[in-house]
Amino acid sequence: MEHFDIIVCGAGSAGFCAAVAAARMGMKTALVEKYNTPGGILTVLGNNSIDQFNNPFIPEKKMVIAGIGWEFVLRLHREGFARIPDMNAPRENHEQYGVKVNPVAAAKIMDDMLLESGVSLFYGQSVVAAETGGNKIESILISTKSGLKRLSADVYIDCTGDGDLAAFAGAEFCAGNGNGVFQPGTLRYYPAVDAEDRILNYGDNRNHVPINVTDSDSVTRSEIASRALIFEQMKKGDRIMSVAPAVAPREGRRIAGLSEMKAEDYCSGKVFEDSVCYSYWFVDIHREGQASFIQYITHENTPTIRLSAMISKDYSNLMMAGRCVSSDRETNSALRVKASCMAMGEAAGTA
C-alpha cells in the first residue's frame, strides 16, 4: 500500500486543479482517474467550452476566477489551442464568454502541469471501494491492469463529479431531484470535416438522453440509446466521424457537507465567513422533453462557494469539489460548469 498526503479522485476540471494546488503546496499528492486522459467532460467527453471566468455585470474588473484554471487557459492560448473571447464585451447571451479549447492539446497541457507539480498519476484506474474506520476514510481500492491496488492518504478529495468515492465510503448524499429524476446527459459527436480551425466547437454537436449516473444499468441503456440516435442521423446523411466514449452527465450525487449551499444565497451573491472562491453561472436545469428551467443572475454580486460545503459531514478527512459538493439542486445546476469547478478544485487542494 502506497501512502500519500492527499489523494484526489477524478481528473476533470475540479480534480486537475485540486491536485496541482495540493502538490504545489508541498503535499505528496496522487490523482486517480477512470479514463486514460485528464480533463473529464472538457477533453474526453467533448464539451470543449470553459464557462465562465467573468461576471459581465461588474462595472470593472469583471474577471472573478483566475488561478490555476486561468493559468491553464493562458498556456493553451500561447500555443494556439485556446480561443479567449472579450471578457469585457457587453453581454448579449450566456454563451459568448466561453473559452473554447482544443481537447487533445488541453489534455497534454494538463499532463504537463500535473507532472511539473509532482503529482503521482493513476490514469485508467477507477476507485472501486473505500475502507473506513470511525469518522475517517482509511484507504481506497483502485482497479489496475495488475488487479486491485490499495492506496491511503491523510485527506481525500472527491472530484468524481458523480460523488463515487463518498458514496463508496457510505457518506450521506442526495441524487437528482430526490425522486429518481435526473437532468439528461449528452453524447457529443465529431463531424467528418477537414477543418483548418484547430478549435472546433464540438459542443454544438450533441444528442440528449435520459441517464441516472448512480445506476450502472441506466448508464448502459443511455449509452446504447445515444448511439442509436446518432446512427439514425448518419443514415439520413450527416457526416459524423466519431463520438465521445461516453454520455456526459449534468447531475449525479450531491454529498452532504458541513453546510449545504442554497439557491437563494447563491443567486443573491451572498458572501459567507468561509467563502473561498467565486462561481458565475445561472440556475440551469435541463429537463427531458421540455424547456430548461433557467434563472439568470444579472447583478454584480458574484455567487460564492463555501469551504464547509466542500467538507463531508460524515468523514473528517473527506472533501468534495466540483458538482458533487453539498448544495441544493438549483445551486448545483449553476456551479457545475468548468470554471467554477476549477475554482473549487484549487480551493479544496489548497485547504
CSV table of C-alpha atoms in Angstrom, one decimal:
chain,number,residue,atom,x,y,z
A,1,MET,CA,0.0,0.0,0.0
A,2,GLU,CA,1.3,3.4,-1.0
A,3,HIS,CA,0.6,6.4,1.3
A,4,PHE,CA,0.0,10.0,0.2
A,5,ASP,CA,-0.8,13.2,2.0
A,6,ILE,CA,-3.7,13.8,-0.4
A,7,ILE,CA,-5.5,11.6,-2.9
A,8,VAL,CA,-7.7,13.3,-5.4
A,9,CYS,CA,-10.3,11.0,-7.2
A,10,GLY,CA,-11.3,12.3,-10.6
A,11,ALA,CA,-9.1,14.3,-13.0
A,12,GLY,CA,-11.8,16.6,-14.5
A,13,SER,CA,-11.7,20.4,-14.2
A,14,ALA,CA,-12.0,20.2,-10.4
A,15,GLY,CA,-9.7,17.3,-9.8
A,16,PHE,CA,-6.9,18.7,-12.1
A,17,CYS,CA,-6.8,22.0,-10.2
A,18,ALA,CA,-7.1,20.3,-6.8
A,19,ALA,CA,-4.2,18.0,-7.5
A,20,VAL,CA,-2.0,20.8,-8.9
A,21,ALA,CA,-2.8,23.1,-6.0
A,22,ALA,CA,-2.1,20.5,-3.3
A,23,ALA,CA,1.2,19.4,-4.9
A,24,ARG,CA,2.3,23.0,-5.3
A,25,MET,CA,1.7,23.4,-1.6
A,26,GLY,CA,4.3,20.7,-0.9
A,27,MET,CA,1.8,17.8,-0.3
A,28,LYS,CA,2.6,14.3,-1.6
A,29,THR,CA,-0.4,14.1,-4.0
A,30,ALA,CA,-2.0,11.3,-6.1
A,31,LEU,CA,-4.6,11.7,-8.8
A,32,VAL,CA,-6.8,8.8,-9.6
A,33,GLU,CA,-8.8,8.9,-12.9
A,34,LYS,CA,-11.0,6.3,-14.5
A,35,TYR,CA,-10.3,7.5,-18.1
A,36,ASN,CA,-6.8,7.3,-19.6
A,37,THR,CA,-6.9,11.1,-20.2
A,38,PRO,CA,-7.3,14.0,-17.8
A,39,GLY,CA,-9.9,16.7,-18.3
A,40,GLY,CA,-13.2,14.8,-18.0
A,41,ILE,CA,-16.1,16.5,-19.8
A,42,LEU,CA,-13.7,19.1,-21.2
A,43,THR,CA,-11.5,16.7,-23.1
A,44,VAL,CA,-12.8,13.1,-23.0
A,45,LEU,CA,-16.5,13.8,-23.3
A,46,GLY,CA,-16.2,16.6,-25.9
A,47,ASN,CA,-17.6,19.8,-24.3
A,48,ASN,CA,-14.6,22.0,-25.1
A,49,SER,CA,-16.1,25.3,-23.8
A,50,ILE,CA,-14.9,26.5,-20.4
A,51,ASP,CA,-17.6,28.6,-18.8
A,52,GLN,CA,-17.4,31.2,-17.1
A,53,PHE,CA,-14.4,33.2,-15.7
A,54,ASN,CA,-16.1,36.6,-15.5
A,55,ASN,CA,-19.2,38.3,-14.2
A,56,PRO,CA,-20.2,40.6,-17.0
A,57,PHE,CA,-22.4,42.8,-14.7
A,58,ILE,CA,-19.5,44.0,-12.6
A,59,PRO,CA,-18.6,47.6,-13.7
A,60,GLU,CA,-14.8,47.0,-13.6
A,61,LYS,CA,-12.5,44.0,-13.1
A,62,LYS,CA,-15.1,41.6,-14.4
A,63,MET,CA,-12.8,38.5,-14.1
A,64,VAL,CA,-13.8,36.6,-10.9
A,65,ILE,CA,-12.0,33.3,-11.4
A,66,ALA,CA,-8.3,33.1,-12.2
A,67,GLY,CA,-5.7,30.9,-10.5
A,68,ILE,CA,-4.7,27.5,-11.9
A,69,GLY,CA,-7.6,27.3,-14.3
A,70,TRP,CA,-6.7,30.6,-16.0
A,71,GLU,CA,-3.0,29.7,-16.0
A,72,PHE,CA,-4.0,26.6,-17.9
A,73,VAL,CA,-6.1,28.6,-20.4
A,74,LEU,CA,-3.2,31.1,-21.0
A,75,ARG,CA,-0.7,28.2,-21.6
A,76,LEU,CA,-3.1,26.8,-24.2
A,77,HIS,CA,-3.6,30.2,-25.8
A,78,ARG,CA,0.1,30.8,-26.2
A,79,GLU,CA,0.3,27.5,-28.1
A,80,GLY,CA,-2.6,28.5,-30.3
A,81,PHE,CA,-5.1,26.0,-28.9
A,82,ALA,CA,-7.5,28.2,-26.9
A,83,ARG,CA,-9.9,30.9,-28.2
A,84,ILE,CA,-10.4,33.6,-25.5
A,85,PRO,CA,-13.4,35.9,-26.0
A,86,ASP,CA,-13.6,39.5,-25.0
A,87,MET,CA,-14.5,39.3,-21.3
A,88,ASN,CA,-15.4,43.0,-21.1
A,89,ALA,CA,-17.8,42.9,-24.1
A,90,PRO,CA,-21.4,43.9,-23.2
A,91,ARG,CA,-23.5,40.7,-22.5
A,92,GLU,CA,-25.6,39.6,-25.4
A,93,ASN,CA,-26.1,35.9,-24.5
A,94,HIS,CA,-24.8,33.5,-21.9
A,95,GLU,CA,-22.6,31.6,-24.3
A,96,GLN,CA,-20.4,34.4,-25.5
A,97,TYR,CA,-17.8,34.3,-22.8
A,98,GLY,CA,-16.9,30.6,-23.0
A,99,VAL,CA,-13.2,29.8,-23.7
A,100,LYS,CA,-13.0,27.3,-26.5
A,101,VAL,CA,-10.1,24.9,-26.4
A,102,ASN,CA,-8.6,22.0,-28.4
A,103,PRO,CA,-9.4,18.9,-26.3
A,104,VAL,CA,-6.2,17.0,-27.3
A,105,ALA,CA,-4.0,20.0,-26.5
A,106,ALA,CA,-5.9,20.6,-23.3
A,107,ALA,CA,-5.2,17.1,-22.0
A,108,LYS,CA,-1.5,17.5,-22.9
A,109,ILE,CA,-1.1,20.8,-21.0
A,110,MET,CA,-2.9,19.2,-18.1
A,111,ASP,CA,-0.4,16.4,-18.1
A,112,ASP,CA,2.4,18.9,-18.2
A,113,MET,CA,1.1,21.0,-15.2
A,114,LEU,CA,0.4,17.9,-13.1
A,115,LEU,CA,3.8,16.3,-13.8
A,116,GLU,CA,5.6,19.7,-13.2
A,117,SER,CA,3.8,19.9,-9.8
A,118,GLY,CA,5.0,16.4,-8.8
A,119,VAL,CA,1.6,14.7,-8.8
A,120,SER,CA,1.6,10.9,-9.0
A,121,LEU,CA,-0.8,9.9,-11.7
A,122,PHE,CA,-3.1,6.8,-11.8
A,123,TYR,CA,-4.8,7.1,-15.2
A,124,GLY,CA,-7.2,4.4,-16.4
A,125,GLN,CA,-7.6,3.3,-12.8
A,126,SER,CA,-11.0,3.7,-11.2
A,127,VAL,CA,-11.7,3.9,-7.5
A,128,VAL,CA,-13.9,0.9,-6.7
A,129,ALA,CA,-14.1,0.8,-2.9
A,130,ALA,CA,-13.3,2.9,0.2
A,131,GLU,CA,-12.3,1.4,3.5
A,132,THR,CA,-13.3,3.4,6.6
A,133,GLY,CA,-12.7,3.4,10.3
A,134,GLY,CA,-14.6,5.7,12.7
A,135,ASN,CA,-15.2,9.0,11.0
A,136,LYS,CA,-12.2,8.7,8.6
A,137,ILE,CA,-11.6,7.1,5.2
A,138,GLU,CA,-8.5,4.9,5.8
A,139,SER,CA,-7.8,3.7,2.3
A,140,ILE,CA,-9.2,3.2,-1.2
A,141,LEU,CA,-9.1,0.4,-3.7
A,142,ILE,CA,-8.4,1.1,-7.3
A,143,SER,CA,-8.7,-1.1,-10.3
A,144,THR,CA,-5.4,-1.6,-12.2
A,145,LYS,CA,-4.2,-3.8,-15.1
A,146,SER,CA,-2.5,-5.9,-12.3
A,147,GLY,CA,-5.7,-6.2,-10.3
A,148,LEU,CA,-6.8,-4.3,-7.2
A,149,LYS,CA,-4.4,-1.9,-5.6
A,150,ARG,CA,-4.8,-0.2,-2.2
A,151,LEU,CA,-3.8,3.5,-1.7
A,152,SER,CA,-4.1,5.5,1.5
A,153,ALA,CA,-3.9,9.2,2.4
A,154,ASP,CA,-4.4,11.7,5.2
A,155,VAL,CA,-7.0,13.6,3.2
A,156,TYR,CA,-9.2,12.5,0.2
A,157,ILE,CA,-10.9,14.9,-2.3
A,158,ASP,CA,-13.8,13.5,-4.3
A,159,CYS,CA,-13.8,15.2,-7.7
A,160,THR,CA,-15.5,12.3,-9.5
A,161,GLY,CA,-18.5,14.5,-10.3
A,162,ASP,CA,-20.8,11.6,-9.5
A,163,GLY,CA,-19.6,11.5,-5.9
A,164,ASP,CA,-18.4,7.9,-6.3
A,165,LEU,CA,-15.7,8.0,-3.6
A,166,ALA,CA,-18.1,9.5,-1.0
A,167,ALA,CA,-20.8,7.0,-1.9
A,168,PHE,CA,-18.5,4.0,-1.7
A,169,ALA,CA,-17.5,5.2,1.8
A,170,GLY,CA,-21.1,5.3,2.8
A,171,ALA,CA,-21.4,9.1,3.1
A,172,GLU,CA,-24.8,10.7,3.0
A,173,PHE,CA,-25.9,12.1,-0.3
A,174,CYS,CA,-28.8,13.4,-2.4
A,175,ALA,CA,-29.2,12.5,-6.1
A,176,GLY,CA,-31.2,14.2,-8.8
A,177,ASN,CA,-34.4,15.7,-7.6
A,178,GLY,CA,-34.6,13.1,-4.9
A,179,ASN,CA,-37.4,11.2,-6.6
A,180,GLY,CA,-35.4,9.4,-9.4
A,181,VAL,CA,-35.4,12.3,-11.9
A,182,PHE,CA,-32.1,13.5,-13.3
A,183,GLN,CA,-31.1,16.0,-15.9
A,184,PRO,CA,-30.5,14.4,-19.3
A,185,GLY,CA,-26.9,13.6,-20.3
A,186,THR,CA,-25.3,14.4,-23.6
A,187,LEU,CA,-23.4,12.3,-26.1
A,188,ARG,CA,-21.3,14.6,-28.3
A,189,TYR,CA,-20.1,13.7,-31.8
A,190,TYR,CA,-17.4,14.9,-34.1
A,191,PRO,CA,-18.1,15.9,-37.7
A,192,ALA,CA,-16.2,14.4,-40.6
A,193,VAL,CA,-14.5,17.6,-41.8
A,194,ASP,CA,-11.0,18.6,-42.7
A,195,ALA,CA,-11.1,21.9,-41.0
A,196,GLU,CA,-8.2,24.3,-40.8
A,197,ASP,CA,-9.6,25.5,-37.5
A,198,ARG,CA,-7.7,23.8,-34.6
A,199,ILE,CA,-10.5,24.6,-32.1
A,200,LEU,CA,-13.8,23.2,-33.4
A,201,ASN,CA,-16.7,23.7,-31.1
A,202,TYR,CA,-17.7,20.1,-30.5
A,203,GLY,CA,-20.3,21.2,-28.0
A,204,ASP,CA,-22.6,22.2,-30.8
A,205,ASN,CA,-22.9,18.5,-32.0
A,206,ARG,CA,-24.9,16.6,-29.4
A,207,ASN,CA,-27.8,14.4,-28.5
A,208,HIS,CA,-29.6,14.4,-25.2
A,209,VAL,CA,-30.6,11.2,-23.5
A,210,PRO,CA,-32.0,10.3,-20.0
A,211,ILE,CA,-29.4,9.0,-17.6
A,212,ASN,CA,-29.1,8.1,-13.9
A,213,VAL,CA,-25.3,8.0,-13.2
A,214,THR,CA,-25.9,6.4,-9.8
A,215,ASP,CA,-27.2,3.3,-11.6
A,216,SER,CA,-24.9,1.3,-13.9
A,217,ASP,CA,-27.8,-0.3,-15.7
A,218,SER,CA,-29.3,3.1,-16.5
A,219,VAL,CA,-25.9,4.2,-17.8
A,220,THR,CA,-25.7,1.2,-20.1
A,221,ARG,CA,-29.2,1.9,-21.5
A,222,SER,CA,-28.3,5.6,-22.1
A,223,GLU,CA,-25.1,4.8,-23.9
A,224,ILE,CA,-27.0,2.4,-26.3
A,225,ALA,CA,-29.8,4.8,-26.9
A,226,SER,CA,-27.5,7.7,-27.6
A,227,ARG,CA,-25.5,5.8,-30.3
A,228,ALA,CA,-28.8,4.7,-31.9
A,229,LEU,CA,-29.8,8.3,-32.2
A,230,ILE,CA,-26.5,9.2,-33.9
A,231,PHE,CA,-26.7,6.2,-36.2
A,232,GLU,CA,-30.1,7.4,-37.5
A,233,GLN,CA,-28.6,10.9,-38.1
A,234,MET,CA,-25.8,9.2,-40.2
A,235,LYS,CA,-28.3,7.2,-42.2
A,236,LYS,CA,-30.0,10.5,-43.0
A,237,GLY,CA,-26.8,11.9,-44.4
A,238,ASP,CA,-25.0,13.5,-41.5
A,239,ARG,CA,-21.2,13.2,-41.9
A,240,ILE,CA,-20.1,12.0,-38.4
A,241,MET,CA,-16.7,10.6,-37.9
A,242,SER,CA,-16.8,9.5,-34.2
A,243,VAL,CA,-18.5,10.1,-30.9
A,244,ALA,CA,-17.3,10.7,-27.4
A,245,PRO,CA,-16.6,7.4,-25.5
A,246,ALA,CA,-19.5,8.1,-23.0
A,247,VAL,CA,-22.5,10.2,-22.3
A,248,ALA,CA,-21.6,13.4,-20.4
A,249,PRO,CA,-23.9,13.7,-17.3
A,250,ARG,CA,-25.1,17.0,-15.8
A,251,GLU,CA,-26.2,15.7,-12.5
A,252,GLY,CA,-25.3,12.9,-10.1
A,253,ARG,CA,-24.8,12.7,-6.3
A,254,ARG,CA,-24.6,15.8,-4.1
A,255,ILE,CA,-22.6,14.8,-1.0
A,256,ALA,CA,-23.9,16.1,2.4
A,257,GLY,CA,-21.4,18.6,3.8
A,258,LEU,CA,-21.0,20.6,7.0
A,259,SER,CA,-23.2,23.1,5.2
A,260,GLU,CA,-25.5,23.0,2.2
A,261,MET,CA,-25.4,25.8,-0.4
A,262,LYS,CA,-28.9,27.2,-1.2
A,263,ALA,CA,-30.2,28.8,-4.4
A,264,GLU,CA,-31.4,31.9,-2.6
A,265,ASP,CA,-27.9,32.6,-1.2
A,266,TYR,CA,-26.2,31.6,-4.5
A,267,CYS,CA,-28.3,33.8,-6.7
A,268,SER,CA,-28.1,36.8,-4.4
A,269,GLY,CA,-24.3,36.6,-4.3
A,270,LYS,CA,-24.2,36.2,-0.5
A,271,VAL,CA,-20.6,36.1,1.0
A,272,PHE,CA,-20.1,33.8,3.9
A,273,GLU,CA,-17.3,33.8,6.5
A,274,ASP,CA,-16.0,30.7,4.9
A,275,SER,CA,-16.5,31.7,1.2
A,276,VAL,CA,-13.3,30.5,-0.6
A,277,CYS,CA,-14.0,31.1,-4.3
A,278,TYR,CA,-16.4,32.6,-6.8
A,279,SER,CA,-18.7,31.0,-9.2
A,280,TYR,CA,-20.6,32.6,-12.1
A,281,TRP,CA,-23.2,30.7,-13.9
A,282,PHE,CA,-27.0,30.7,-13.7
A,283,VAL,CA,-29.6,28.1,-12.5
A,284,ASP,CA,-29.8,25.9,-15.5
A,285,ILE,CA,-31.8,22.7,-15.0
A,286,HIS,CA,-32.3,20.7,-18.2
A,287,ARG,CA,-35.5,18.7,-18.5
A,288,GLU,CA,-36.4,15.8,-20.6
A,289,GLY,CA,-38.9,16.8,-23.4
A,290,GLN,CA,-39.4,20.4,-22.2
A,291,ALA,CA,-37.6,23.6,-22.0
A,292,SER,CA,-34.8,24.1,-19.4
A,293,PHE,CA,-35.6,25.8,-16.1
A,294,ILE,CA,-33.4,28.9,-16.1
A,295,GLN,CA,-32.8,31.7,-13.6
A,296,TYR,CA,-30.2,34.2,-14.8
A,297,ILE,CA,-28.0,36.2,-12.4
A,298,THR,CA,-27.9,39.8,-13.7
A,299,HIS,CA,-26.2,41.8,-11.0
A,300,GLU,CA,-22.7,42.5,-9.8
A,301,ASN,CA,-22.9,40.4,-6.6
A,302,THR,CA,-21.0,37.3,-7.7
A,303,PRO,CA,-22.0,34.0,-6.1
A,304,THR,CA,-19.5,32.4,-3.7
A,305,ILE,CA,-18.8,28.8,-2.7
A,306,ARG,CA,-18.3,27.8,1.0
A,307,LEU,CA,-15.5,25.7,2.3
A,308,SER,CA,-17.9,24.0,4.7
A,309,ALA,CA,-19.9,22.8,1.7
A,310,MET,CA,-16.8,21.1,0.4
A,311,ILE,CA,-16.2,19.1,3.6
A,312,SER,CA,-18.2,15.9,4.3
A,313,LYS,CA,-20.3,15.9,7.4
A,314,ASP,CA,-19.6,12.1,7.8
A,315,TYR,CA,-15.9,11.9,7.3
A,316,SER,CA,-13.4,14.4,8.8
A,317,ASN,CA,-10.8,13.7,6.1
A,318,LEU,CA,-13.1,13.8,3.0
A,319,MET,CA,-13.6,16.9,0.9
A,320,MET,CA,-15.6,17.4,-2.3
A,321,ALA,CA,-15.0,19.7,-5.3
A,322,GLY,CA,-17.0,20.1,-8.5
A,323,ARG,CA,-20.6,19.2,-9.0
A,324,CYS,CA,-20.8,16.7,-6.1
A,325,VAL,CA,-20.4,19.5,-3.4
A,326,SER,CA,-23.1,20.0,-0.8
A,327,SER,CA,-25.8,22.0,-2.5
A,328,ASP,CA,-29.5,22.0,-3.4
A,329,ARG,CA,-30.4,21.0,-6.9
A,330,GLU,CA,-30.8,24.6,-8.2
A,331,THR,CA,-27.4,25.7,-6.9
A,332,ASN,CA,-25.8,22.5,-8.2
A,333,SER,CA,-27.1,23.2,-11.7
A,334,ALA,CA,-25.2,26.5,-11.6
A,335,LEU,CA,-21.9,25.7,-10.0
A,336,ARG,CA,-21.3,22.6,-12.1
A,337,VAL,CA,-19.7,24.5,-15.0
A,338,LYS,CA,-16.0,24.1,-15.6
A,339,ALA,CA,-14.5,27.5,-14.5
A,340,SER,CA,-16.4,27.2,-11.2
A,341,CYS,CA,-15.2,23.6,-10.8
A,342,MET,CA,-11.6,24.8,-11.4
A,343,ALA,CA,-12.0,27.4,-8.7
A,344,MET,CA,-13.5,24.9,-6.3
A,345,GLY,CA,-10.8,22.4,-7.0
A,346,GLU,CA,-8.0,24.8,-6.4
A,347,ALA,CA,-9.7,25.9,-3.1
A,348,ALA,CA,-10.0,22.3,-1.9
A,349,GLY,CA,-6.5,21.4,-2.8
A,350,THR,CA,-5.1,24.5,-1.1
A,351,ALA,CA,-7.3,23.9,2.0
